[in-house]
Backbone as JSON Lines, residues from 0, in Angstrom:
{"i":0,"aa":"M","n":[179.88,250.85,378.72],"ca":[180.64,250.06,379.08],"c":[182.02,250.64,378.77]}
{"i":1,"aa":"L","n":[183.2,250.25,379.48],"ca":[184.77,250.44,378.79],"c":[184.91,248.96,377.89]}
{"i":2,"aa":"V","n":[185.41,249.66,376.63],"ca":[186.16,248.85,375.69],"c":[187.65,249.5,375.63]}
{"i":3,"aa":"Y","n":[188.35,248.15,375.25],"ca":[189.82,248.2,375.24],"c":[190.62,247.22,374.45]}
{"i":4,"aa":"V","n":[191.53,247.24,374.31],"ca":[192.33,245.8,373.37],"c":[193.0,245.07,373.94]}
{"i":5,"aa":"D","n":[193.25,244.19,374.37],"ca":[194.44,243.64,374.96],"c":[195.69,243.47,374.51]}
{"i":6,"aa":"P","n":[196.42,242.9,374.77],"ca":[197.97,242.98,374.02],"c":[197.9,241.71,373.1]}
{"i":7,"aa":"T","n":[196.88,240.61,373.48],"ca":[196.64,239.81,372.46],"c":[195.84,240.29,370.91]}
{"i":8,"aa":"G","n":[195.21,241.26,370.92],"ca":[194.35,242.35,369.82],"c":[193.21,242.07,370.0]}
{"i":9,"aa":"E","n":[192.8,240.83,371.64],"ca":[191.02,241.13,371.43],"c":[190.42,242.32,372.11]}
{"i":10,"aa":"A","n":[189.26,242.52,371.55],"ca":[188.5,243.6,371.88],"c":[188.03,242.83,373.59]}
{"i":11,"aa":"Q","n":[188.18,244.04,374.84],"ca":[187.51,243.09,375.96],"c":[186.26,244.47,376.31]}
{"i":12,"aa":"S","n":[185.43,244.41,376.56],"ca":[184.48,245.55,377.19],"c":[184.12,245.05,378.58]}
{"i":13,"aa":"V","n":[183.81,246.11,379.24],"ca":[183.56,245.7,381.39],"c":[182.63,246.87,381.48]}
{"i":14,"aa":"P","n":[181.22,245.71,381.33],"ca":[179.47,246.71,381.42],"c":[179.79,247.22,383.06]}
{"i":15,"aa":"L","n":[179.54,248.61,382.57],"ca":[179.79,249.48,384.0],"c":[177.99,249.51,384.64]}
{"i":16,"aa":"A","n":[176.97,249.1,384.16],"ca":[175.51,248.74,384.55],"c":[175.41,247.98,386.09]}
{"i":17,"aa":"G","n":[174.84,248.61,387.23],"ca":[174.87,247.89,388.36],"c":[175.89,248.39,389.1]}
{"i":18,"aa":"R","n":[176.71,248.76,388.3],"ca":[178.3,248.95,389.78],"c":[178.58,250.73,390.03]}
{"i":19,"aa":"E","n":[178.65,251.04,391.37],"ca":[179.41,252.22,391.52],"c":[180.38,252.66,391.34]}
{"i":20,"aa":"V","n":[181.27,252.06,391.32],"ca":[182.88,252.32,391.38],"c":[183.53,251.43,390.29]}
{"i":21,"aa":"V","n":[184.16,251.7,389.37],"ca":[185.15,250.73,388.75],"c":[186.08,251.27,388.64]}
{"i":22,"aa":"T","n":[187.53,250.54,389.14],"ca":[188.81,251.04,389.6],"c":[189.18,250.4,388.35]}
{"i":23,"aa":"L","n":[190.66,251.55,387.97],"ca":[191.77,250.95,386.64],"c":[193.13,251.02,387.38]}
{"i":24,"aa":"G","n":[194.14,249.87,386.95],"ca":[195.11,249.79,387.25],"c":[196.0,248.55,387.36]}
{"i":25,"aa":"R","n":[197.24,248.38,387.44],"ca":[197.54,247.36,387.43],"c":[197.98,245.81,388.37]}
{"i":26,"aa":"R","n":[197.19,246.29,389.53],"ca":[196.7,245.46,390.22],"c":[195.88,244.41,390.13]}
{"i":27,"aa":"P","n":[195.99,243.3,390.46],"ca":[194.93,241.93,390.1],"c":[193.53,242.18,390.65]}
{"i":28,"aa":"E","n":[193.71,243.41,392.03],"ca":[192.52,243.57,392.79],"c":[191.56,244.72,391.94]}
{"i":29,"aa":"A","n":[191.92,245.28,391.14],"ca":[191.58,246.44,389.84],"c":[190.68,245.73,389.36]}
{"i":30,"aa":"D","n":[189.31,246.07,389.24],"ca":[188.15,246.0,388.39],"c":[188.7,245.54,386.84]}
{"i":31,"aa":"V","n":[189.39,246.57,386.26],"ca":[189.84,246.67,384.97],"c":[191.48,246.67,385.22]}
{"i":32,"aa":"C","n":[192.24,245.09,385.44],"ca":[193.32,245.42,385.52],"c":[194.34,245.42,384.0]}
{"i":33,"aa":"L","n":[194.77,246.01,384.29],"ca":[195.44,246.12,382.79],"c":[197.44,246.05,383.26]}
{"i":34,"aa":"P","n":[197.79,244.81,383.68],"ca":[199.19,244.25,384.16],"c":[200.36,244.54,382.83]}
{"i":35,"aa":"W","n":[199.79,244.56,382.0],"ca":[200.8,244.6,380.63],"c":[201.55,245.85,380.46]}
{"i":36,"aa":"D","n":[201.11,246.78,381.29],"ca":[201.21,248.8,380.61],"c":[202.29,249.04,381.9]}
{"i":37,"aa":"A","n":[203.66,248.93,381.67],"ca":[204.34,249.44,382.95],"c":[204.11,251.0,383.78]}
{"i":38,"aa":"E","n":[203.37,251.4,382.22],"ca":[203.12,252.95,382.74],"c":[201.74,253.51,383.55]}
{"i":39,"aa":"I","n":[201.21,252.63,383.7],"ca":[200.09,252.69,384.45],"c":[200.49,252.1,385.97]}
{"i":40,"aa":"S","n":[200.02,253.36,387.17],"ca":[200.24,252.54,388.19],"c":[199.32,251.41,388.86]}
{"i":41,"aa":"R","n":[199.4,251.25,389.73],"ca":[199.2,249.86,390.78],"c":[197.62,250.03,390.75]}
{"i":42,"aa":"L","n":[197.06,251.18,391.09],"ca":[195.85,251.85,391.04],"c":[195.59,252.93,390.65]}
{"i":43,"aa":"H","n":[195.52,253.73,389.38],"ca":[195.43,254.41,388.27],"c":[194.61,255.23,388.52]}
{"i":44,"aa":"A","n":[193.51,254.95,388.62],"ca":[191.78,255.97,388.15],"c":[190.64,255.24,388.75]}
{"i":45,"aa":"E","n":[189.64,255.84,388.77],"ca":[188.54,255.31,388.92],"c":[187.3,255.68,388.32]}
{"i":46,"aa":"V","n":[186.19,255.19,387.93],"ca":[185.15,255.53,386.99],"c":[184.28,255.38,387.9]}
{"i":47,"aa":"F","n":[182.96,256.12,388.33],"ca":[182.34,256.31,389.49],"c":[181.0,256.86,388.5]}
{"i":48,"aa":"T","n":[179.59,256.36,389.58],"ca":[178.57,257.23,389.12],"c":[178.13,258.02,389.72]}
{"i":49,"aa":"R","n":[177.59,259.01,389.54],"ca":[176.46,260.28,390.36],"c":[175.44,260.74,389.86]}
{"i":50,"aa":"A","n":[174.5,260.43,390.52],"ca":[173.05,260.34,390.05],"c":[173.13,260.38,388.15]}
{"i":51,"aa":"G","n":[172.79,259.29,387.72],"ca":[173.03,258.57,386.8],"c":[173.89,259.18,385.57]}
{"i":52,"aa":"E","n":[175.67,259.82,386.22],"ca":[176.5,260.45,385.22],"c":[177.64,259.47,385.52]}
{"i":53,"aa":"W","n":[177.87,259.23,385.42],"ca":[179.66,258.32,384.93],"c":[180.78,259.59,385.29]}
{"i":54,"aa":"L","n":[181.64,259.6,385.74],"ca":[182.6,260.38,385.68],"c":[183.93,259.66,385.8]}
{"i":55,"aa":"I","n":[185.25,259.92,385.94],"ca":[186.57,259.55,386.02],"c":[187.54,260.18,387.02]}
{"i":56,"aa":"S","n":[187.9,259.69,387.91],"ca":[188.8,260.82,388.31],"c":[190.08,259.88,388.86]}
{"i":57,"aa":"D","n":[190.96,261.02,388.58],"ca":[192.48,260.36,389.43],"c":[193.0,260.74,390.56]}
{"i":58,"aa":"D","n":[192.65,262.14,391.25],"ca":[192.96,262.41,392.53],"c":[194.11,262.19,392.99]}
{"i":59,"aa":"G","n":[195.29,262.29,391.53],"ca":[196.82,261.73,392.49],"c":[196.69,260.55,392.79]}
{"i":60,"aa":"L","n":[196.34,259.59,392.15],"ca":[196.15,257.77,392.02],"c":[197.71,257.48,391.45]}
{"i":61,"aa":"S","n":[197.64,258.13,390.59],"ca":[198.31,257.63,389.25],"c":[199.68,258.63,389.27]}
{"i":62,"aa":"Q","n":[200.54,257.93,388.92],"ca":[201.85,258.62,388.71],"c":[202.04,259.37,387.51]}
{"i":63,"aa":"N","n":[201.65,259.25,386.31],"ca":[201.69,259.13,384.97],"c":[200.11,259.99,384.55]}
{"i":64,"aa":"G","n":[199.08,260.08,385.27],"ca":[198.12,261.03,385.14],"c":[197.07,259.97,384.07]}
{"i":65,"aa":"T","n":[195.97,260.82,384.25],"ca":[194.85,259.96,382.94],"c":[194.58,261.55,382.06]}
{"i":66,"aa":"Y","n":[194.05,260.73,381.05],"ca":[193.69,261.43,379.44],"c":[192.42,261.16,379.5]}
{"i":67,"aa":"V","n":[191.6,262.52,379.5],"ca":[190.38,261.98,378.51],"c":[190.32,262.85,377.03]}
{"i":68,"aa":"N","n":[189.83,262.39,375.81],"ca":[190.0,262.79,374.26],"c":[191.23,263.75,374.45]}
{"i":69,"aa":"G","n":[192.69,262.83,375.15],"ca":[193.53,263.95,374.74],"c":[193.95,265.02,375.96]}
{"i":70,"aa":"L","n":[193.16,265.09,377.11],"ca":[193.23,266.19,377.69],"c":[192.89,265.74,379.58]}
{"i":71,"aa":"A","n":[194.22,266.16,380.28],"ca":[194.68,265.66,381.04],"c":[193.62,266.1,382.59]}
{"i":72,"aa":"V","n":[193.04,264.6,383.38],"ca":[192.26,264.84,384.05],"c":[192.62,265.46,385.41]}
{"i":73,"aa":"E","n":[191.74,266.64,385.89],"ca":[192.55,267.11,387.43],"c":[191.61,266.8,387.96]}
{"i":74,"aa":"G","n":[191.39,266.52,389.24],"ca":[189.89,266.03,390.11],"c":[189.33,264.79,389.05]}
{"i":75,"aa":"R","n":[188.06,265.66,389.08],"ca":[187.13,264.53,387.86],"c":[186.5,265.04,386.8]}
{"i":76,"aa":"R","n":[186.4,264.31,386.61],"ca":[185.83,264.61,384.74],"c":[184.7,264.03,384.49]}
{"i":77,"aa":"R","n":[183.32,264.79,383.99],"ca":[182.29,263.4,383.07],"c":[182.77,263.07,381.79]}
{"i":78,"aa":"L","n":[181.82,261.66,381.98],"ca":[182.34,260.87,380.95],"c":[181.15,261.17,379.6]}
{"i":79,"aa":"R","n":[181.71,261.31,378.2],"ca":[180.65,261.21,377.26],"c":[180.63,260.13,376.61]}
{"i":80,"aa":"D","n":[179.19,259.81,375.58],"ca":[179.47,258.63,374.64],"c":[180.96,258.49,373.64]}
{"i":81,"aa":"G","n":[181.55,257.69,373.85],"ca":[182.27,257.89,372.68],"c":[184.06,258.47,373.18]}
{"i":82,"aa":"D","n":[183.79,259.04,374.48],"ca":[184.81,259.35,375.09],"c":[186.47,258.92,375.21]}
{"i":83,"aa":"L","n":[187.57,259.23,374.75],"ca":[188.97,257.83,374.87],"c":[189.54,258.33,375.83]}
{"i":84,"aa":"I","n":[189.52,257.5,376.77],"ca":[190.52,257.28,377.9],"c":[191.92,256.99,377.62]}
{"i":85,"aa":"T","n":[192.63,257.44,378.26],"ca":[194.14,257.07,378.22],"c":[195.1,257.09,379.35]}
{"i":86,"aa":"I","n":[195.33,255.81,379.87],"ca":[196.27,255.6,380.91],"c":[197.55,255.36,380.48]}
{"i":87,"aa":"G","n":[198.33,255.47,381.06],"ca":[199.62,254.89,380.22],"c":[199.88,254.84,378.81]}
{"i":88,"aa":"R","n":[199.99,253.21,378.08],"ca":[199.85,253.3,376.77],"c":[198.94,252.98,376.39]}
{"i":89,"aa":"T","n":[197.83,253.05,376.88],"ca":[196.79,252.31,376.85],"c":[195.05,253.08,376.79]}
{"i":90,"aa":"S","n":[194.35,252.91,375.78],"ca":[193.64,253.83,375.39],"c":[191.68,252.2,375.58]}
{"i":91,"aa":"L","n":[191.35,253.42,376.32],"ca":[189.48,252.65,376.55],"c":[188.67,253.46,375.61]}
{"i":92,"aa":"S","n":[187.54,253.21,375.71],"ca":[186.71,253.93,374.88],"c":[185.43,253.67,376.14]}
{"i":93,"aa":"F","n":[184.74,254.81,376.46],"ca":[183.54,254.71,377.46],"c":[182.53,254.74,376.46]}
{"i":94,"aa":"C","n":[181.74,253.86,376.33],"ca":[180.34,253.6,375.53],"c":[179.05,253.68,376.28]}
{"i":95,"aa":"D","n":[178.15,254.67,376.03],"ca":[176.94,255.18,376.92],"c":[175.97,255.73,376.09]}
{"i":96,"aa":"P","n":[175.08,254.18,375.44],"ca":[174.23,254.25,374.19],"c":[173.14,255.27,374.81]}
{"i":97,"aa":"R","n":[172.78,255.6,375.95],"ca":[171.83,256.32,376.75],"c":[171.87,258.11,376.42]}
{"i":98,"aa":"D","n":[173.35,258.05,376.37],"ca":[173.72,259.69,376.22],"c":[173.19,260.42,375.2]}
{"i":99,"aa":"P","n":[172.3,261.24,375.5],"ca":[171.07,262.14,374.79],"c":[172.49,263.07,373.69]}
{"i":100,"aa":"S","n":[173.46,263.21,374.14],"ca":[174.15,263.71,372.69],"c":[174.82,262.94,371.77]}
{"i":101,"aa":"A","n":[174.42,261.71,371.79],"ca":[175.45,260.8,370.87],"c":[174.27,260.59,369.78]}
{"i":102,"aa":"D","n":[174.24,260.57,368.72],"ca":[173.71,260.06,367.52],"c":[173.71,258.85,367.04]}
{"i":103,"aa":"V","n":[174.66,258.27,367.13],"ca":[174.18,256.82,367.24],"c":[175.14,255.97,368.12]}
{"i":104,"aa":"T","n":[174.47,254.77,368.38],"ca":[174.62,253.95,369.43],"c":[176.15,253.33,369.06]}
{"i":105,"aa":"L","n":[177.06,253.13,369.93],"ca":[178.36,252.58,369.2],"c":[178.25,251.27,369.23]}
{"i":106,"aa":"A","n":[179.09,250.51,368.59],"ca":[179.39,249.14,368.51],"c":[180.63,249.19,369.28]}
{"i":107,"aa":"V","n":[181.05,247.68,369.39],"ca":[181.73,247.55,370.13],"c":[183.17,248.48,369.64]}
{"i":108,"aa":"P","n":[184.13,248.86,369.09],"ca":[185.06,249.25,369.02],"c":[186.32,248.46,369.02]}
{"i":109,"aa":"E","n":[186.66,248.52,367.97],"ca":[188.34,247.91,367.88],"c":[189.44,248.25,368.06]}
{"i":110,"aa":"L","n":[189.7,249.23,369.56],"ca":[190.72,250.29,369.93],"c":[192.11,249.69,369.39]}
{"i":111,"aa":"Q","n":[192.89,250.46,368.92],"ca":[194.14,250.19,369.2],"c":[194.98,250.04,370.2]}
{"i":112,"aa":"P","n":[195.83,249.83,371.12],"ca":[196.26,250.1,372.25],"c":[197.21,251.73,372.24]}
{"i":113,"aa":"T","n":[197.6,251.58,371.16],"ca":[198.6,252.81,370.42],"c":[198.18,253.51,369.09]}
{"i":114,"aa":"R","n":[198.02,254.81,368.96],"ca":[197.8,254.88,367.66],"c":[198.69,255.56,367.08]}
{"i":115,"aa":"T","n":[199.45,256.07,366.33],"ca":[200.23,257.11,365.26],"c":[200.16,256.88,364.08]}
{"i":116,"aa":"F","n":[199.79,258.32,363.86],"ca":[199.13,258.36,362.42],"c":[200.28,259.54,361.69]}
{"i":117,"aa":"S","n":[200.18,258.89,360.15],"ca":[201.73,259.55,359.37],"c":[200.69,261.12,359.49]}
{"i":118,"aa":"E","n":[201.88,261.35,358.6],"ca":[201.48,263.53,358.68],"c":[200.59,263.51,357.2]}
{"i":119,"aa":"Q","n":[200.31,262.58,356.27],"ca":[199.32,262.52,355.56],"c":[197.95,262.52,355.96]}
{"i":120,"aa":"Q","n":[197.82,261.39,356.79],"ca":[196.68,261.09,357.44],"c":[195.97,262.67,358.56]}
{"i":121,"aa":"Q","n":[197.37,262.61,359.28],"ca":[196.76,264.16,359.7],"c":[196.18,265.48,359.17]}
{"i":122,"aa":"R","n":[197.23,265.39,357.58],"ca":[196.47,266.22,356.62],"c":[195.07,266.38,356.65]}
{"i":123,"aa":"V","n":[194.91,264.94,356.66],"ca":[193.38,264.61,356.13],"c":[192.33,264.94,356.92]}
{"i":124,"aa":"L","n":[193.17,264.74,358.59],"ca":[192.14,264.71,359.42],"c":[191.67,266.2,359.44]}
{"i":125,"aa":"C","n":[192.83,266.94,359.38],"ca":[192.5,268.29,359.61],"c":[191.47,268.89,358.5]}
{"i":126,"aa":"A","n":[191.79,268.4,357.4],"ca":[190.92,268.91,356.07],"c":[189.03,268.47,356.26]}
{"i":127,"aa":"L","n":[189.58,267.2,356.92],"ca":[187.84,266.74,357.16],"c":[187.11,267.19,358.17]}
{"i":128,"aa":"C","n":[187.85,268.17,359.24],"ca":[187.43,268.63,360.08],"c":[187.35,270.38,359.9]}
{"i":129,"aa":"R","n":[187.78,270.86,359.24],"ca":[187.45,272.1,358.24],"c":[186.55,272.79,358.82]}
{"i":130,"aa":"P","n":[185.5,272.3,358.59],"ca":[184.19,272.73,358.08],"c":[183.7,272.88,359.62]}
{"i":131,"aa":"L","n":[184.22,271.85,360.38],"ca":[183.79,272.14,361.55],"c":[183.75,273.1,362.77]}
{"i":132,"aa":"L","n":[185.55,273.47,362.31],"ca":[186.15,274.34,363.22],"c":[185.98,275.87,362.64]}
{"i":133,"aa":"G","n":[185.27,276.19,361.64],"ca":[185.22,277.39,360.74],"c":[183.98,278.09,361.83]}
{"i":134,"aa":"D","n":[184.37,279.35,361.27],"ca":[183.38,280.67,361.82],"c":[181.57,280.59,361.88]}
{"i":135,"aa":"G","n":[181.4,279.79,360.27],"ca":[180.04,279.29,360.2],"c":[179.74,278.66,360.96]}
{"i":136,"aa":"E","n":[178.72,277.9,360.23],"ca":[177.68,277.1,361.16],"c":[177.37,275.58,360.53]}
{"i":137,"aa":"G","n":[178.92,275.3,360.02],"ca":[179.25,274.52,359.54],"c":[178.68,272.68,360.21]}
{"i":138,"aa":"V","n":[178.04,272.09,360.69],"ca":[177.97,270.84,361.03],"c":[178.13,269.37,360.3]}
{"i":139,"aa":"T","n":[178.43,269.37,359.36],"ca":[178.98,268.67,358.42],"c":[180.5,268.64,357.96]}
{"i":140,"aa":"P","n":[180.95,267.36,358.69],"ca":[182.71,267.13,357.77],"c":[182.55,267.53,356.47]}
{"i":141,"aa":"A","n":[183.61,267.78,355.94],"ca":[184.2,267.78,354.52],"c":[183.93,266.46,354.29]}
{"i":142,"aa":"S","n":[183.79,266.35,352.77],"ca":[183.51,265.11,351.84],"c":[184.46,264.77,351.61]}
{"i":143,"aa":"D","n":[184.52,263.59,351.15],"ca":[185.81,262.8,350.2],"c":[186.43,263.59,349.16]}
{"i":144,"aa":"R","n":[185.29,264.01,348.4],"ca":[185.77,264.61,347.28],"c":[186.67,266.14,347.49]}
{"i":145,"aa":"E","n":[185.87,266.72,348.78],"ca":[186.28,268.04,348.83],"c":[188.07,268.3,349.7]}
{"i":146,"aa":"V","n":[187.5,266.83,350.39],"ca":[189.54,266.85,351.44],"c":[190.26,266.26,350.27]}
{"i":147,"aa":"A","n":[189.62,265.76,349.13],"ca":[190.82,265.36,348.18],"c":[191.02,267.11,347.26]}
{"i":148,"aa":"D","n":[190.62,267.61,346.89],"ca":[190.76,268.49,345.93],"c":[191.22,269.99,347.09]}
{"i":149,"aa":"D","n":[191.02,269.7,348.76],"ca":[191.58,270.4,349.4],"c":[193.21,270.45,349.58]}
{"i":150,"aa":"L","n":[193.47,269.14,349.79],"ca":[194.69,268.5,349.59],"c":[195.69,267.79,348.4]}
{"i":151,"aa":"G","n":[194.63,268.47,347.15],"ca":[195.26,267.67,345.61],"c":[195.96,266.24,346.27]}
{"i":152,"aa":"L","n":[195.06,265.86,346.5],"ca":[195.01,264.01,346.46],"c":[194.38,263.41,345.36]}
{"i":153,"aa":"D","n":[194.37,261.98,345.33],"ca":[192.99,261.3,344.29],"c":[192.33,260.74,345.78]}
{"i":154,"aa":"R","n":[190.9,260.86,345.32],"ca":[189.86,260.49,345.48],"c":[189.8,259.42,346.25]}
{"i":155,"aa":"G","n":[190.4,258.22,345.79],"ca":[190.77,257.04,346.24],"c":[191.65,257.14,347.32]}
{"i":156,"aa":"V","n":[192.54,257.78,347.34],"ca":[193.75,257.78,348.19],"c":[192.79,258.25,349.52]}
{"i":157,"aa":"V","n":[192.24,259.23,350.0],"ca":[191.52,260.09,350.78],"c":[190.46,259.04,351.34]}
{"i":158,"aa":"E","n":[190.12,258.32,350.57],"ca":[188.92,257.32,350.79],"c":[189.49,256.15,351.75]}
{"i":159,"aa":"R","n":[190.73,255.59,351.23],"ca":[191.44,254.77,352.32],"c":[192.08,255.27,353.31]}
{"i":160,"aa":"E","n":[192.1,256.57,353.32],"ca":[193.04,256.81,354.68],"c":[192.11,257.49,355.85]}
{"i":161,"aa":"L","n":[190.51,257.75,354.84],"ca":[189.84,257.61,355.85],"c":[188.99,256.85,356.67]}
{"i":162,"aa":"D","n":[188.92,255.58,355.83],"ca":[188.77,254.45,356.49],"c":[189.73,253.85,357.08]}
{"i":163,"aa":"A","n":[190.88,253.77,357.33],"ca":[191.71,253.86,358.07],"c":[191.26,254.51,359.21]}
{"i":164,"aa":"L","n":[191.37,255.33,359.17],"ca":[191.23,256.08,360.53],"c":[190.05,255.83,361.12]}
{"i":165,"aa":"A","n":[188.97,255.74,360.93],"ca":[187.48,255.61,361.02],"c":[187.83,254.27,361.92]}
{"i":166,"aa":"H","n":[188.48,253.11,361.26],"ca":[188.89,251.97,361.76],"c":[189.7,252.29,363.27]}
{"i":167,"aa":"S","n":[190.48,253.07,363.13],"ca":[191.89,253.23,364.33],"c":[190.65,253.99,365.63]}
{"i":168,"aa":"F","n":[189.72,254.35,365.04],"ca":[189.21,255.37,366.25],"c":[187.53,254.31,366.6]}
{"i":169,"aa":"G","n":[187.47,253.12,365.87],"ca":[186.59,252.17,366.24],"c":[185.54,252.65,365.67]}
{"i":170,"aa":"Y","n":[185.14,252.84,364.27],"ca":[184.13,253.42,363.87],"c":[183.77,252.64,362.89]}
{"i":171,"aa":"A","n":[184.61,251.53,362.36],"ca":[184.5,251.11,360.79],"c":[183.14,250.49,360.64]}
{"i":172,"aa":"G","n":[182.81,249.9,361.33],"ca":[181.18,249.49,361.05],"c":[179.98,250.15,361.19]}
{"i":173,"aa":"L","n":[180.37,251.59,361.05],"ca":[179.11,252.36,360.85],"c":[178.91,252.56,359.66]}
{"i":174,"aa":"P","n":[177.97,253.36,359.23],"ca":[177.4,253.74,357.91],"c":[178.09,255.0,357.48]}
{"i":175,"aa":"L","n":[178.63,254.93,356.37],"ca":[179.82,255.56,355.59],"c":[179.85,257.62,356.16]}
{"i":176,"aa":"S","n":[178.47,257.53,356.19],"ca":[178.22,259.27,356.69],"c":[178.42,259.32,358.11]}
{"i":177,"aa":"V","n":[177.72,258.58,358.96],"ca":[178.0,258.79,360.36],"c":[179.48,258.23,360.68]}
{"i":178,"aa":"R","n":[180.0,257.47,360.23],"ca":[181.54,257.18,360.3],"c":[182.46,258.37,360.19]}
{"i":179,"aa":"R","n":[182.33,258.62,358.84],"ca":[182.84,260.03,358.51],"c":[182.64,261.37,360.13]}
{"i":180,"aa":"A","n":[180.97,261.32,360.67],"ca":[181.16,262.4,361.52],"c":[181.22,262.04,362.77]}
{"i":181,"aa":"R","n":[181.83,261.13,362.71],"ca":[182.36,260.18,364.43],"c":[183.87,260.64,364.14]}
{"i":182,"aa":"T","n":[184.66,260.17,363.13],"ca":[185.71,260.32,363.12],"c":[186.4,261.93,363.37]}
{"i":183,"aa":"A","n":[184.94,262.73,362.47],"ca":[185.55,264.19,362.42],"c":[185.65,264.43,363.95]}
{"i":184,"aa":"L","n":[184.62,264.27,364.93],"ca":[184.43,264.28,366.46],"c":[185.52,264.14,367.4]}
{"i":185,"aa":"A","n":[185.78,262.91,367.04],"ca":[186.74,261.82,367.82],"c":[188.19,262.73,367.51]}
{"i":186,"aa":"A","n":[188.77,263.35,366.1],"ca":[190.27,263.84,366.03],"c":[189.79,265.17,366.42]}
{"i":187,"aa":"I","n":[188.93,265.59,366.86],"ca":[188.51,267.61,367.68],"c":[188.67,267.27,368.51]}
{"i":188,"aa":"R","n":[188.24,265.9,369.47],"ca":[188.26,265.73,370.98],"c":[189.77,265.53,371.1]}
{"i":189,"aa":"S","n":[190.34,264.62,370.27],"ca":[191.83,264.29,370.42],"c":[192.7,264.95,370.42]}
{"i":190,"aa":"G","n":[192.09,266.43,369.86],"ca":[193.43,267.51,369.27],"c":[194.01,267.15,367.51]}
{"i":191,"aa":"L","n":[193.34,266.09,367.24],"ca":[194.41,266.16,366.07],"c":[192.9,266.67,365.05]}
{"i":192,"aa":"G","n":[192.62,267.37,364.65],"ca":[191.6,267.89,363.9],"c":[191.67,269.52,363.88]}
{"i":193,"aa":"G","n":[192.98,270.16,364.29],"ca":[193.36,271.59,364.1],"c":[193.63,272.06,362.91]}
{"i":194,"aa":"E","n":[194.1,273.23,363.17],"ca":[194.69,273.63,361.78],"c":[195.85,273.73,361.77]}
{"i":195,"aa":"A","n":[196.65,272.6,362.25],"ca":[198.22,272.45,362.26],"c":[198.41,271.62,360.76]}
{"i":196,"aa":"G","n":[197.22,271.02,360.29],"ca":[197.29,270.34,358.71],"c":[197.06,271.43,357.4]}
{"i":197,"aa":"R","n":[197.24,272.56,358.03],"ca":[196.99,273.57,357.15],"c":[198.16,273.94,356.12]}
């Protein structure tokens, strides 16, 4: 399914099962109609299935482009569970519990239409992701205590920041360890977990 937040703050989900093509755009005829975002083209992009895989295609349909995890879509791109699709100023989450690479089934996330992070939150994300980006075999993000020690922050501050970040990525309802791992992976996919925070 595709999940997004409408202008009233309500989470909306669009089931994809049983469909071949789902159009995204501002036109009323679009399967996912997002008329409130003037940066979205009337017909902006398509999500479609091929051989059991879901893909997204822009193919020049939009004026402002389509992004998956912060990277511009050129032509077609395969979607994975948890991918964040951005068109205009609107974000949609692609959820596919069949995805074998997913370690949990996503609950319907409460995505924010736009996300901005403070400098401190960006530093916390970088510290959280650091073990995953090193040369070793790190597969676990830093603990709250490790992030606090790394940045010289109180552990309670780090916990509150990470909980807020998890909520913004739509993972607030997951168990703590899964929530931290999902937040770290989403940050890396979005280009927010790099070395800029060092």
